[in-house]
Coordinates of C-alpha atoms in Angstrom, one line a residue:
Chain A
M3 CA 6.3 -22.4 -95.9
R4 CA 2.9 -23.5 -95.2
S5 CA 3.9 -25.0 -91.6
R6 CA 5.4 -21.9 -90.9
K7 CA 2.0 -20.2 -91.6
R8 CA 0.3 -22.9 -89.7
F9 CA 2.5 -21.7 -86.4
F10 CA 1.4 -18.5 -86.3
Q11 CA -1.6 -19.7 -87.0
Y12 CA -2.5 -21.8 -84.5
F13 CA 0.9 -22.4 -82.4
F14 CA 1.8 -19.1 -81.4
P15 CA -0.8 -17.1 -79.9
V16 CA -1.2 -20.9 -77.6
L17 CA 2.6 -20.3 -76.7
I18 CA 1.4 -16.4 -75.9
L19 CA -1.7 -18.3 -73.4
L20 CA 0.8 -20.7 -72.1
G21 CA 3.6 -17.5 -71.2
I22 CA 0.2 -15.3 -69.5
V23 CA -0.5 -18.5 -67.9
L24 CA 2.8 -18.7 -66.3
L25 CA 2.9 -15.0 -65.4
L26 CA -0.4 -14.9 -63.7
I27 CA 0.5 -18.9 -61.0
P28 CA 2.9 -16.7 -59.3
L29 CA -0.5 -14.0 -58.6
T30 CA -2.1 -16.6 -56.9
R31 CA 0.7 -16.8 -54.5
V32 CA -0.2 -13.3 -54.1
E33 CA -3.2 -14.4 -51.4
K34 CA -0.7 -16.1 -49.2
V35 CA 1.0 -13.3 -48.1
P36 CA 1.3 -12.8 -44.0
L37 CA 0.0 -10.1 -44.5
E38 CA -3.2 -9.3 -41.8
D39 CA -0.5 -11.7 -39.8
F40 CA 1.7 -9.0 -39.9
D41 CA -1.5 -5.4 -39.6
T42 CA -2.5 -8.0 -36.8
A43 CA 0.9 -7.9 -34.8
R44 CA 1.2 -4.0 -35.3
K45 CA -1.6 -3.1 -34.6
A46 CA -1.2 -5.2 -31.5
I47 CA 2.1 -3.5 -30.7
N48 CA 0.7 0.0 -31.0
D49 CA -1.4 -1.0 -28.7
A50 CA 0.0 -2.5 -25.9
R51 CA 2.4 0.7 -26.7
I52 CA -0.9 2.9 -25.8
S53 CA -1.0 1.2 -22.4
R54 CA 3.0 2.4 -21.7
A55 CA 4.1 -1.4 -22.1
D56 CA 6.9 -0.6 -22.7
L57 CA 7.1 0.9 -19.1
Y58 CA 4.7 -1.9 -17.2
S59 CA 5.2 -4.9 -18.7
P60 CA 8.8 -3.4 -20.8
E61 CA 9.9 -8.0 -21.1
N62 CA 6.7 -9.5 -22.6
F63 CA 7.1 -6.1 -24.7
R64 CA 10.6 -5.8 -25.9
K65 CA 9.7 -9.8 -26.9
S66 CA 6.4 -8.6 -28.6
E67 CA 9.3 -5.8 -31.1
N68 CA 11.9 -8.2 -31.4
L69 CA 9.2 -11.2 -32.2
F70 CA 7.8 -8.5 -35.2
D71 CA 11.5 -7.2 -36.2
S72 CA 12.3 -10.9 -36.7
A73 CA 9.2 -11.6 -38.4
M74 CA 10.1 -8.7 -40.9
L75 CA 13.1 -9.8 -41.2
H76 CA 11.7 -13.8 -42.4
W77 CA 9.5 -12.2 -44.9
Q78 CA 12.3 -9.9 -46.2
E79 CA 14.4 -13.1 -46.5
E80 CA 11.6 -15.0 -48.4
N81 CA 10.9 -11.8 -51.2
D82 CA 14.1 -12.1 -52.3
R83 CA 13.1 -15.5 -53.6
F84 CA 11.7 -16.5 -56.4
I85 CA 8.7 -16.5 -56.4
L86 CA 7.6 -19.6 -56.9
R87 CA 9.8 -20.5 -53.5
R88 CA 8.8 -18.8 -51.6
D89 CA 8.0 -19.4 -47.8
Y90 CA 6.0 -17.6 -45.5
S91 CA 5.2 -19.8 -42.6
V92 CA 8.2 -18.5 -40.4
A93 CA 7.2 -15.0 -40.7
R94 CA 4.0 -15.1 -40.0
Y95 CA 5.1 -17.6 -36.9
F96 CA 6.6 -15.0 -36.0
A97 CA 4.5 -12.4 -36.3
V98 CA 1.5 -14.3 -34.7
Q99 CA 3.5 -14.8 -32.0
S100 CA 4.0 -11.1 -31.9
A101 CA 1.3 -10.0 -32.2
R102 CA 0.4 -13.1 -29.0
Y103 CA 3.0 -11.3 -26.9
A104 CA 2.2 -7.6 -27.6
L105 CA -1.0 -8.6 -26.1
L106 CA -0.1 -10.1 -23.7
A107 CA 2.4 -7.1 -22.5
Q108 CA -0.9 -5.2 -23.1
S109 CA -2.9 -7.2 -20.8
N110 CA -0.5 -7.0 -17.8
A111 CA 0.3 -2.9 -18.5
R112 CA -3.6 -2.9 -18.1
D113 CA -3.1 -4.6 -14.7
N114 CA 0.0 -3.2 -13.4
S115 CA -0.7 0.4 -15.0
R116 CA -4.2 0.1 -12.2
S117 CA -1.7 -1.9 -9.2
L118 CA 0.8 0.1 -9.2
P119 CA -1.2 3.9 -7.8
I120 CA -2.2 1.7 -5.5
K121 CA 0.6 0.5 -4.7
L122 CA 2.2 3.8 -3.9
V123 CA -0.6 5.9 -2.4
E124 CA -0.2 2.6 0.3
K125 CA 3.6 3.2 0.5
I126 CA 3.0 7.0 0.6
E127 CA 0.2 7.0 3.1
F128 CA 2.2 4.3 5.3
L129 CA 5.5 6.9 5.5
R130 CA 3.4 10.0 5.6
T131 CA 2.3 8.4 8.9
R132 CA 5.9 7.3 10.3
L133 CA 6.7 10.7 9.6
D134 CA 3.5 12.8 11.1
S135 CA 3.6 10.7 13.9
N136 CA 6.7 10.8 15.2
Q137 CA 7.7 14.0 13.6
E138 CA 7.5 15.9 17.3
L139 CA 9.5 13.6 19.5
L140 CA 11.9 13.2 15.8
S141 CA 12.0 17.3 15.5
V142 CA 13.4 16.5 19.4
L143 CA 15.2 13.9 19.3
P144 CA 18.9 14.3 20.5
V145 CA 20.7 12.6 17.6
P146 CA 23.5 12.7 15.7
D147 CA 23.7 15.2 13.3
Q148 CA 24.4 12.3 10.0
V149 CA 20.7 11.0 12.0
L150 CA 19.2 14.3 11.3
T151 CA 20.9 14.4 7.4
S152 CA 19.7 11.1 7.4
L153 CA 16.1 12.6 8.0
S154 CA 16.1 15.2 6.6
R155 CA 17.3 13.7 3.4
G156 CA 14.1 10.9 4.2
R157 CA 12.2 13.9 4.0
L158 CA 13.0 15.2 0.7
K159 CA 12.6 12.0 -1.6
F160 CA 9.8 12.0 0.0
A161 CA 8.4 15.0 -1.4
E162 CA 10.3 14.1 -4.8
A163 CA 8.4 11.0 -4.3
E164 CA 4.9 13.1 -3.7
S165 CA 5.2 15.3 -6.2
A166 CA 6.6 12.8 -9.1
Y167 CA 3.1 11.1 -8.2
S168 CA 1.2 13.7 -8.5
H169 CA 2.8 14.4 -12.4
G170 CA 1.1 10.4 -13.2
D171 CA 5.4 9.5 -13.1
Y172 CA 4.6 6.4 -11.2
F173 CA 7.3 4.7 -11.1
L174 CA 10.3 7.8 -10.5
C175 CA 7.6 8.2 -8.0
E176 CA 8.6 4.6 -6.9
D177 CA 12.0 5.0 -6.7
R178 CA 11.9 7.8 -4.9
L179 CA 9.5 6.4 -2.1
E180 CA 12.9 3.5 -1.4
E181 CA 15.3 6.0 -1.7
A182 CA 13.2 8.0 1.1
E183 CA 12.7 4.8 2.7
T184 CA 16.3 4.5 2.9
S185 CA 17.0 6.8 4.9
L186 CA 14.3 7.6 7.1
R187 CA 15.0 3.9 8.4
L188 CA 18.2 4.3 9.5
A189 CA 17.0 7.8 10.3
F190 CA 14.1 6.2 12.4
G191 CA 16.2 2.9 13.5
S192 CA 18.8 5.0 15.3
A193 CA 15.5 7.2 16.6
N194 CA 14.2 3.0 17.6
E195 CA 16.7 2.7 19.5
L196 CA 17.8 5.4 21.7
L197 CA 13.7 5.5 22.7
A198 CA 14.0 1.7 23.4
G199 CA 17.4 2.6 25.4
Y200 CA 16.4 4.9 27.2
F201 CA 12.4 3.4 28.0
Q202 CA 14.0 0.3 30.1
N203 CA 13.5 2.6 33.2
Y204 CA 10.5 2.6 32.6
G205 CA 9.6 0.8 35.4
E206 CA 11.3 2.7 37.6
W207 CA 9.5 5.4 36.1
Q208 CA 6.2 4.7 36.6
K209 CA 6.9 4.2 41.2
W210 CA 8.6 7.5 41.2
V211 CA 5.0 8.8 39.9
K212 CA 3.1 6.4 41.5
N213 CA 5.0 6.9 45.3
T214 CA 5.3 11.0 44.6
I215 CA 1.5 11.0 44.0
H216 CA 0.5 8.9 47.3
S217 CA 2.9 11.2 48.6
S218 CA 0.6 14.2 47.5
S219 CA -1.5 12.3 49.4
R220 CA -0.7 11.4 52.2
E221 CA 1.2 15.3 52.9
N222 CA -2.0 17.0 51.9
S223 CA 1.1 18.9 49.7
Y224 CA 1.5 20.4 46.0
V225 CA 4.3 18.0 44.3
I226 CA 5.6 18.4 40.5
I227 CA 5.6 15.4 37.9
I228 CA 8.2 16.4 35.3
D229 CA 7.3 13.6 32.4
K230 CA 10.7 14.8 30.3
M231 CA 9.3 13.4 26.9
A232 CA 5.8 15.5 27.3
R233 CA 7.2 18.4 27.9
E234 CA 4.9 18.4 30.2
A235 CA 5.4 19.7 34.1
R236 CA 2.2 18.8 36.1
V237 CA 1.2 19.3 39.7
Y238 CA -0.6 17.6 42.6
R239 CA -2.6 17.6 44.7
K240 CA -4.2 14.5 47.1
G241 CA -3.5 12.4 44.6
I242 CA -5.3 14.8 41.9
Q243 CA -3.8 16.6 38.7
V244 CA -4.5 20.8 39.9
H245 CA -2.1 22.1 36.7
S246 CA -0.2 21.0 33.5
F247 CA 2.6 23.4 32.1
G248 CA 4.0 23.1 29.4
I249 CA 8.0 23.3 29.5
E250 CA 11.5 23.3 27.1
L251 CA 14.5 21.3 28.8
G252 CA 18.2 21.2 28.0
R253 CA 19.7 19.8 24.1
N254 CA 20.9 16.4 25.8
W255 CA 17.4 15.5 27.3
I256 CA 17.0 12.3 27.1
G257 CA 18.8 10.3 30.2
D258 CA 19.4 11.3 33.4
K259 CA 22.2 14.3 34.2
R260 CA 25.8 12.8 34.4
F261 CA 28.1 15.6 34.6
Q262 CA 28.4 19.3 33.7
G263 CA 27.8 20.7 30.8
D264 CA 26.1 17.7 29.4
K265 CA 22.8 19.7 28.9
A266 CA 21.2 16.6 30.4
T267 CA 17.7 17.4 32.7
P268 CA 18.6 15.1 36.1
E269 CA 15.6 12.1 36.3
G270 CA 14.9 10.8 39.5
Y271 CA 13.0 11.9 42.9
Y272 CA 14.1 15.7 44.5
T273 CA 12.8 18.9 46.9
V274 CA 12.3 22.1 46.3
L275 CA 15.8 24.3 47.7
E276 CA 14.9 26.9 47.6
K277 CA 12.8 29.8 45.7
K278 CA 14.0 32.6 44.1
K279 CA 12.5 35.9 42.0
H280 CA 14.4 38.1 39.7
P281 CA 17.3 39.3 40.6
N282 CA 18.4 36.4 42.7
T283 CA 17.7 34.7 39.5
K284 CA 17.7 36.0 35.5
Y285 CA 15.3 33.4 34.3
Y286 CA 12.1 35.2 35.7
K287 CA 11.9 33.2 38.8
A288 CA 12.7 30.2 39.9
L289 CA 12.5 26.9 41.9
L290 CA 15.9 25.7 42.9
L291 CA 16.3 22.0 43.0
D292 CA 18.5 19.9 45.0
Y293 CA 20.8 18.0 42.1
P294 CA 22.8 16.4 43.2
N295 CA 20.9 14.7 45.7
K296 CA 23.0 11.9 47.2
D297 CA 21.7 9.2 44.2
D298 CA 23.1 11.8 41.8
I299 CA 26.6 11.8 43.9
R300 CA 26.7 8.0 44.4
R301 CA 26.5 7.5 40.5
F302 CA 28.4 10.1 39.3
S303 CA 31.0 9.0 41.9
Q304 CA 30.7 4.9 40.5
D305 CA 31.2 6.4 36.8
K306 CA 34.2 8.2 38.2
S307 CA 35.6 5.0 39.4
N308 CA 34.9 3.0 36.6
G309 CA 36.3 5.5 34.2
T310 CA 33.3 5.9 32.2
L311 CA 33.8 9.4 33.2
P312 CA 37.2 11.5 33.4
G313 CA 38.4 12.0 37.2
S314 CA 38.6 16.8 35.6
A315 CA 34.7 16.3 35.3
D316 CA 32.0 17.9 37.7
I317 CA 29.2 16.7 38.9
G318 CA 27.5 20.4 38.4
G319 CA 24.3 21.8 40.2
H320 CA 21.5 24.7 40.0
I321 CA 19.0 23.3 38.8
E322 CA 16.0 25.2 38.6
I323 CA 12.6 25.0 37.3
H324 CA 12.4 28.9 35.6
G325 CA 10.9 30.9 33.5
E326 CA 12.3 32.5 30.5
G327 CA 10.9 29.3 28.7
G328 CA 7.8 29.5 26.2
R329 CA 10.6 29.4 22.8
G330 CA 9.1 26.4 21.4
N331 CA 12.6 24.6 21.0
D332 CA 14.9 22.6 23.6
W333 CA 17.2 25.7 25.4
T334 CA 18.8 25.7 29.1
D335 CA 22.0 23.8 30.8
G336 CA 19.6 21.0 32.1
C337 CA 16.9 23.3 33.9
I338 CA 13.1 23.2 33.5
A339 CA 12.0 26.6 31.8
L340 CA 8.4 27.7 31.6
N341 CA 7.2 30.8 30.2
N342 CA 6.6 33.7 32.7
R343 CA 3.0 33.3 33.2
D344 CA 3.1 29.5 34.1
M345 CA 5.6 30.3 36.5
D346 CA 3.8 32.5 38.5
I347 CA 1.2 30.0 39.4
L348 CA 4.0 27.2 39.8
Y349 CA 6.3 30.1 41.9
N350 CA 3.3 30.2 44.4
L351 CA 1.7 26.9 44.0
A352 CA 4.9 25.2 45.2
A353 CA 6.6 25.7 48.9
E354 CA 10.7 25.7 49.7
G355 CA 10.9 21.7 50.2
A356 CA 7.8 20.4 47.3
R357 CA 8.3 17.2 46.1
V358 CA 9.7 17.3 42.5
T359 CA 10.1 13.6 40.7
I360 CA 11.2 14.0 36.8
V361 CA 10.9 11.4 34.9
G362 CA 11.4 10.2 31.3
S363 CA 8.1 9.3 30.6
L364 CA 4.0 8.9 32.1
K365 CA 3.5 6.9 28.7
P366 CA 4.8 3.5 28.1
L367 CA 6.7 3.7 25.0
E368 CA 3.9 1.9 22.0
E369 CA 2.4 4.9 22.2
I370 CA 4.3 8.1 21.8
W371 CA 6.1 6.0 18.8
K372 CA 5.5 4.0 16.0
P373 CA 8.7 2.0 15.3
T374 CA 7.8 -0.1 12.8
F375 CA 10.3 -0.5 9.0
Chain B
M1 CA 0.3 -9.0 -90.3
K2 CA -1.1 -11.9 -88.1
K3 CA 2.3 -11.9 -87.0
R4 CA 2.6 -8.7 -86.2
I5 CA -0.4 -8.5 -84.0
F6 CA 1.0 -10.9 -82.0
I7 CA 4.6 -9.8 -81.3
G8 CA 3.0 -6.0 -80.7
I9 CA 0.4 -7.9 -77.7
A10 CA 3.5 -9.9 -76.4
A11 CA 4.9 -6.8 -76.5
L12 CA 2.7 -4.4 -74.8
M13 CA 1.7 -7.5 -71.7
V14 CA 5.8 -7.7 -71.2
A15 CA 5.8 -4.0 -71.1
A16 CA 2.6 -3.7 -68.8
V17 CA 4.2 -6.1 -66.4
F18 CA 7.3 -4.0 -66.2
T19 CA 6.4 -1.0 -65.9
G20 CA 4.6 -2.8 -62.9
C21 CA 7.4 -3.5 -61.2
G22 CA 8.6 -0.7 -59.3
K23 CA 11.3 0.5 -57.8
M24 CA 11.8 -0.4 -53.7
P25 CA 11.4 2.9 -52.6
N26 CA 14.7 2.2 -50.2
A27 CA 16.3 6.4 -50.7
E28 CA 12.8 6.9 -48.0
I29 CA 12.9 4.3 -45.8
D30 CA 16.4 5.5 -45.0
M31 CA 15.1 9.1 -44.7
A32 CA 12.4 8.4 -42.5
N33 CA 14.2 5.6 -40.2
V34 CA 17.1 9.0 -40.3
A35 CA 14.5 10.8 -39.3
I36 CA 12.9 8.6 -36.5
D37 CA 17.1 8.5 -35.0
S38 CA 17.8 11.9 -34.8
A39 CA 13.7 12.6 -33.1
R40 CA 14.5 9.9 -30.4
T41 CA 17.8 11.7 -29.5
A42 CA 15.9 14.2 -29.4
G43 CA 14.2 12.8 -26.6
A44 CA 10.9 12.5 -28.4
D45 CA 10.0 8.8 -26.4
L46 CA 10.5 11.0 -23.5
Y47 CA 9.3 14.1 -23.6
V48 CA 6.8 13.6 -26.6
P49 CA 5.4 9.4 -26.3
E50 CA 2.6 9.6 -27.2
A51 CA 3.4 11.2 -30.3
Y52 CA 6.4 9.0 -31.2
N53 CA 3.8 5.5 -30.5
V54 CA 1.9 7.6 -33.5
L55 CA 5.5 7.7 -35.2
M56 CA 6.6 4.8 -34.3
D57 CA 3.4 2.6 -36.1
S58 CA 2.9 4.7 -39.0
M59 CA 7.0 3.6 -39.5
N60 CA 6.5 -0.2 -38.9
A61 CA 2.8 0.2 -40.9
A62 CA 4.9 1.8 -43.8
M63 CA 7.3 -1.1 -43.8
V64 CA 4.7 -3.8 -43.8
L65 CA 3.4 -1.7 -46.9
V66 CA 7.1 -2.2 -48.2
E67 CA 7.5 -6.0 -47.6
G68 CA 3.7 -6.3 -49.4
Q69 CA 4.1 -5.0 -52.1
N70 CA 7.1 -6.6 -51.8
S71 CA 5.6 -10.0 -51.8
K72 CA 3.6 -9.1 -55.3
F73 CA 4.5 -9.9 -58.6
I74 CA 3.7 -7.0 -60.1
K75 CA 4.8 -4.8 -57.4
S76 CA 3.2 -1.2 -57.0
Y77 CA 5.2 1.5 -53.3
G78 CA 3.4 4.4 -54.7
E79 CA 0.9 3.9 -51.4
A80 CA 4.4 2.6 -49.6
K81 CA 6.6 5.7 -50.8
E82 CA 3.8 7.8 -50.0
K83 CA 3.6 7.0 -46.3
L84 CA 7.4 6.7 -45.6
S85 CA 7.7 10.7 -46.7
Q86 CA 4.9 11.7 -43.7
V87 CA 6.3 10.0 -41.7
A88 CA 9.5 11.8 -42.4
L89 CA 7.6 14.5 -42.2
D90 CA 5.5 13.4 -39.1
A91 CA 9.5 11.9 -37.0
R92 CA 11.0 15.8 -38.0
Q93 CA 8.0 17.3 -36.8
V94 CA 7.7 15.4 -33.5
M95 CA 11.9 16.0 -33.0
Q96 CA 10.4 20.1 -32.9
N97 CA 7.4 19.2 -30.8
A98 CA 10.2 16.9 -28.1
E99 CA 12.9 19.5 -28.3
T100 CA 10.2 22.4 -27.4
R101 CA 9.1 20.6 -24.3
K102 CA 12.3 20.4 -23.9
E103 CA 13.0 23.9 -23.9
E104 CA 9.9 24.6 -22.0
L105 CA 10.9 22.4 -19.0
K106 CA 14.8 23.7 -18.7
V107 CA 13.3 27.3 -18.7
S108 CA 10.4 25.9 -15.9
I109 CA 13.5 23.9 -14.1
Q110 CA 15.9 27.5 -13.9
K111 CA 13.1 29.7 -12.9
T112 CA 12.4 26.5 -10.1
V113 CA 15.8 26.6 -9.6
S114 CA 16.5 30.0 -8.7
E115 CA 13.7 30.3 -7.0
V116 CA 15.5 27.4 -4.4
T117 CA 18.0 29.1 -4.8
A118 CA 17.2 32.3 -3.3
L119 CA 14.6 30.6 -0.8
L120 CA 17.4 29.0 0.6
A121 CA 19.5 32.6 0.9
E122 CA 16.5 34.4 3.1
N123 CA 17.0 31.1 5.4
R124 CA 20.4 31.5 5.3
Q125 CA 19.5 35.1 6.4
L126 CA 16.7 34.5 8.5
I127 CA 19.0 31.8 10.3
G128 CA 21.4 34.9 11.0
K129 CA 18.2 36.6 12.6
A130 CA 17.6 34.2 14.8
P131 CA 18.0 33.2 18.5
K132 CA 22.0 32.2 18.7
G133 CA 23.9 30.5 21.3
K134 CA 22.4 28.2 23.6
E135 CA 18.3 28.5 22.3
G136 CA 17.1 27.2 19.4
T137 CA 20.5 26.0 18.9
A138 CA 19.3 22.2 18.6
A139 CA 16.2 23.1 16.7
L140 CA 18.5 25.4 14.5
Q141 CA 20.6 22.8 13.4
A142 CA 17.8 20.4 12.3
I143 CA 16.8 23.1 10.2
K144 CA 20.3 23.8 9.3
N145 CA 20.6 20.2 8.3
E146 CA 17.4 20.4 5.9
L147 CA 19.2 23.1 4.1
N148 CA 22.2 21.3 3.5
V149 CA 20.1 18.7 2.0
I150 CA 18.4 20.5 -0.1
E151 CA 21.4 22.2 -1.5
A152 CA 22.7 19.5 -2.1
S153 CA 19.2 18.0 -4.0
V154 CA 20.5 21.5 -6.4
A155 CA 23.4 20.5 -6.4
D156 CA 21.8 16.9 -8.0
I157 CA 19.5 19.0 -10.3
E158 CA 22.5 21.4 -12.5
T159 CA 24.0 17.6 -12.9
M160 CA 21.3 16.4 -13.5
F161 CA 20.2 19.3 -15.8
E162 CA 23.9 18.7 -17.9
K163 CA 23.0 15.2 -18.6
G164 CA 19.5 16.2 -19.6
E165 CA 17.1 13.9 -17.0
L166 CA 15.2 17.1 -17.6
L167 CA 11.7 15.6 -16.1
D168 CA 13.8 13.6 -13.1
C169 CA 15.5 17.8 -13.3
N170 CA 11.6 19.2 -12.5
N171 CA 10.3 17.0 -10.6
K172 CA 13.8 17.7 -7.3
A173 CA 13.5 20.7 -8.1
M174 CA 10.4 21.8 -7.8
A175 CA 10.2 19.4 -4.6
A176 CA 13.6 20.8 -2.7
K177 CA 11.2 24.4 -3.9
E178 CA 8.1 23.2 -1.3
K179 CA 11.2 22.2 1.5
A180 CA 12.5 25.2 1.0
A181 CA 9.1 27.9 0.9
A182 CA 8.4 25.2 4.5
I183 CA 11.7 26.4 6.2
K184 CA 11.5 29.5 5.7
A185 CA 8.0 29.3 7.1
E186 CA 8.6 27.3 9.9
L187 CA 12.2 29.6 10.3
T188 CA 10.3 32.6 10.6
Q189 CA 7.8 31.6 12.7
V190 CA 10.9 30.1 15.2
I191 CA 11.6 33.5 15.2
A192 CA 8.3 35.3 15.5
K193 CA 8.1 33.3 18.9
Y194 CA 11.1 34.0 20.5
N195 CA 11.1 37.1 19.3
R196 CA 7.4 37.0 21.3
A197 CA 8.8 34.7 24.9
R198 CA 11.2 38.1 25.2
K199 CA 8.9 40.9 25.3

């Protein structure tokens, strides 16, 4: 009885205190919980997300998120264990790594978000320059429909890219620029090929022009030089240019005329055979040229004999410099059209027998076409 | 008497320990997750990205809070529960905002597409009025090509609209409108020039 009393008097309070101490020991473990590391990682991920690291540095950002998930999982697993057996070191490690990758992603995102718009502006300018500087020539080049479609598609994609850029959607802009470039590359490639082939005759054209201008000095007469590429008719006298007129040609103006109906304007040395006025011409006034000349006939016969032209092909004729032009497009069957005011001047200057030299271009290709792609 | 006092103290301590151990807020976590999933499904990450980012961070913060309490001997989930409920509420709001933004975009796209369609029709009519025959054929062919490409783009826009790719769709529609308007201006100019030359 006395020992029981002693138990309650001395040992029981000691036991209670011991129990309290035992209960408090696990509480000391709370300080080792990796709360701070998790908060750091979470904040770093949030900052990275605000910097659009999900777009600008997706790999690092994804890795940081995955590491954070792993850290949370390890934390949960440790929390499921008995309090004294918990070990947060792995969870802490993942959280720290997560923060590290988030910071890396944020830093990359900042760099990329600064450099991408600059890169895009450069690309936009590059494509715009190519489109603008070649626009005029591209719009009149006789290329197949599929090339025109490719060009149209490229232009539309380019407009989409510009629109995306103006809304700050840089990744969409980047995609659209790539699509635009692909389509434009196709169209420009075809134009490059066509022009490069055409300008193989440039040396010859230069020679013709030089001879013609020289003859104007020698014969003291008016001569006409037609620059198909520039859509220009130049008039020379005594070796000096005295007039320049805008012209329109046939739809298929690149290359020499080969047969009737090819909508091509012939190239070479010609002379004015006859001067005609309404009603002898339906195009106001006209200078009839001596197409086909000897060279044209020889080439035509050669093409027929080697089979590049069918036997039924006709060489054609009736090529004129005439009025009713100024329509803003190439509409003739191979003739050269001027507006009536200019035609009046030219008609008065050119005598029957006047030299008319028709060339592809007076300027070399590199001065009129930017083929870079 | 002393015995009763000791037993009372012990009982109070045990009660204090156990009343401190709150229940893990699983229901709130599930609710918040479901709400966030719905917001994501509604396209919140695309259409209201800033709000969605805040939401994701709030959810992470709440989960850190929950796990922080799980690590403790004496747990209290009151704050975490409150945060999770707030996340669920915010997620619903973000979803609503995403839906509203989508609706606005849809209306804008539909308006732009009808404008493009009208411009295309106008342009086709203008082509009808433009010089026929050999005169201007090449120029008109080029314009027809451009119109065909825009028409194909409108078809793409409609497919994208159905798929719900509204941001890209909107951008495409605006570019198509700009192009169609430019062609209209070009055609009008060509026709005027042609008419002037014929007078």
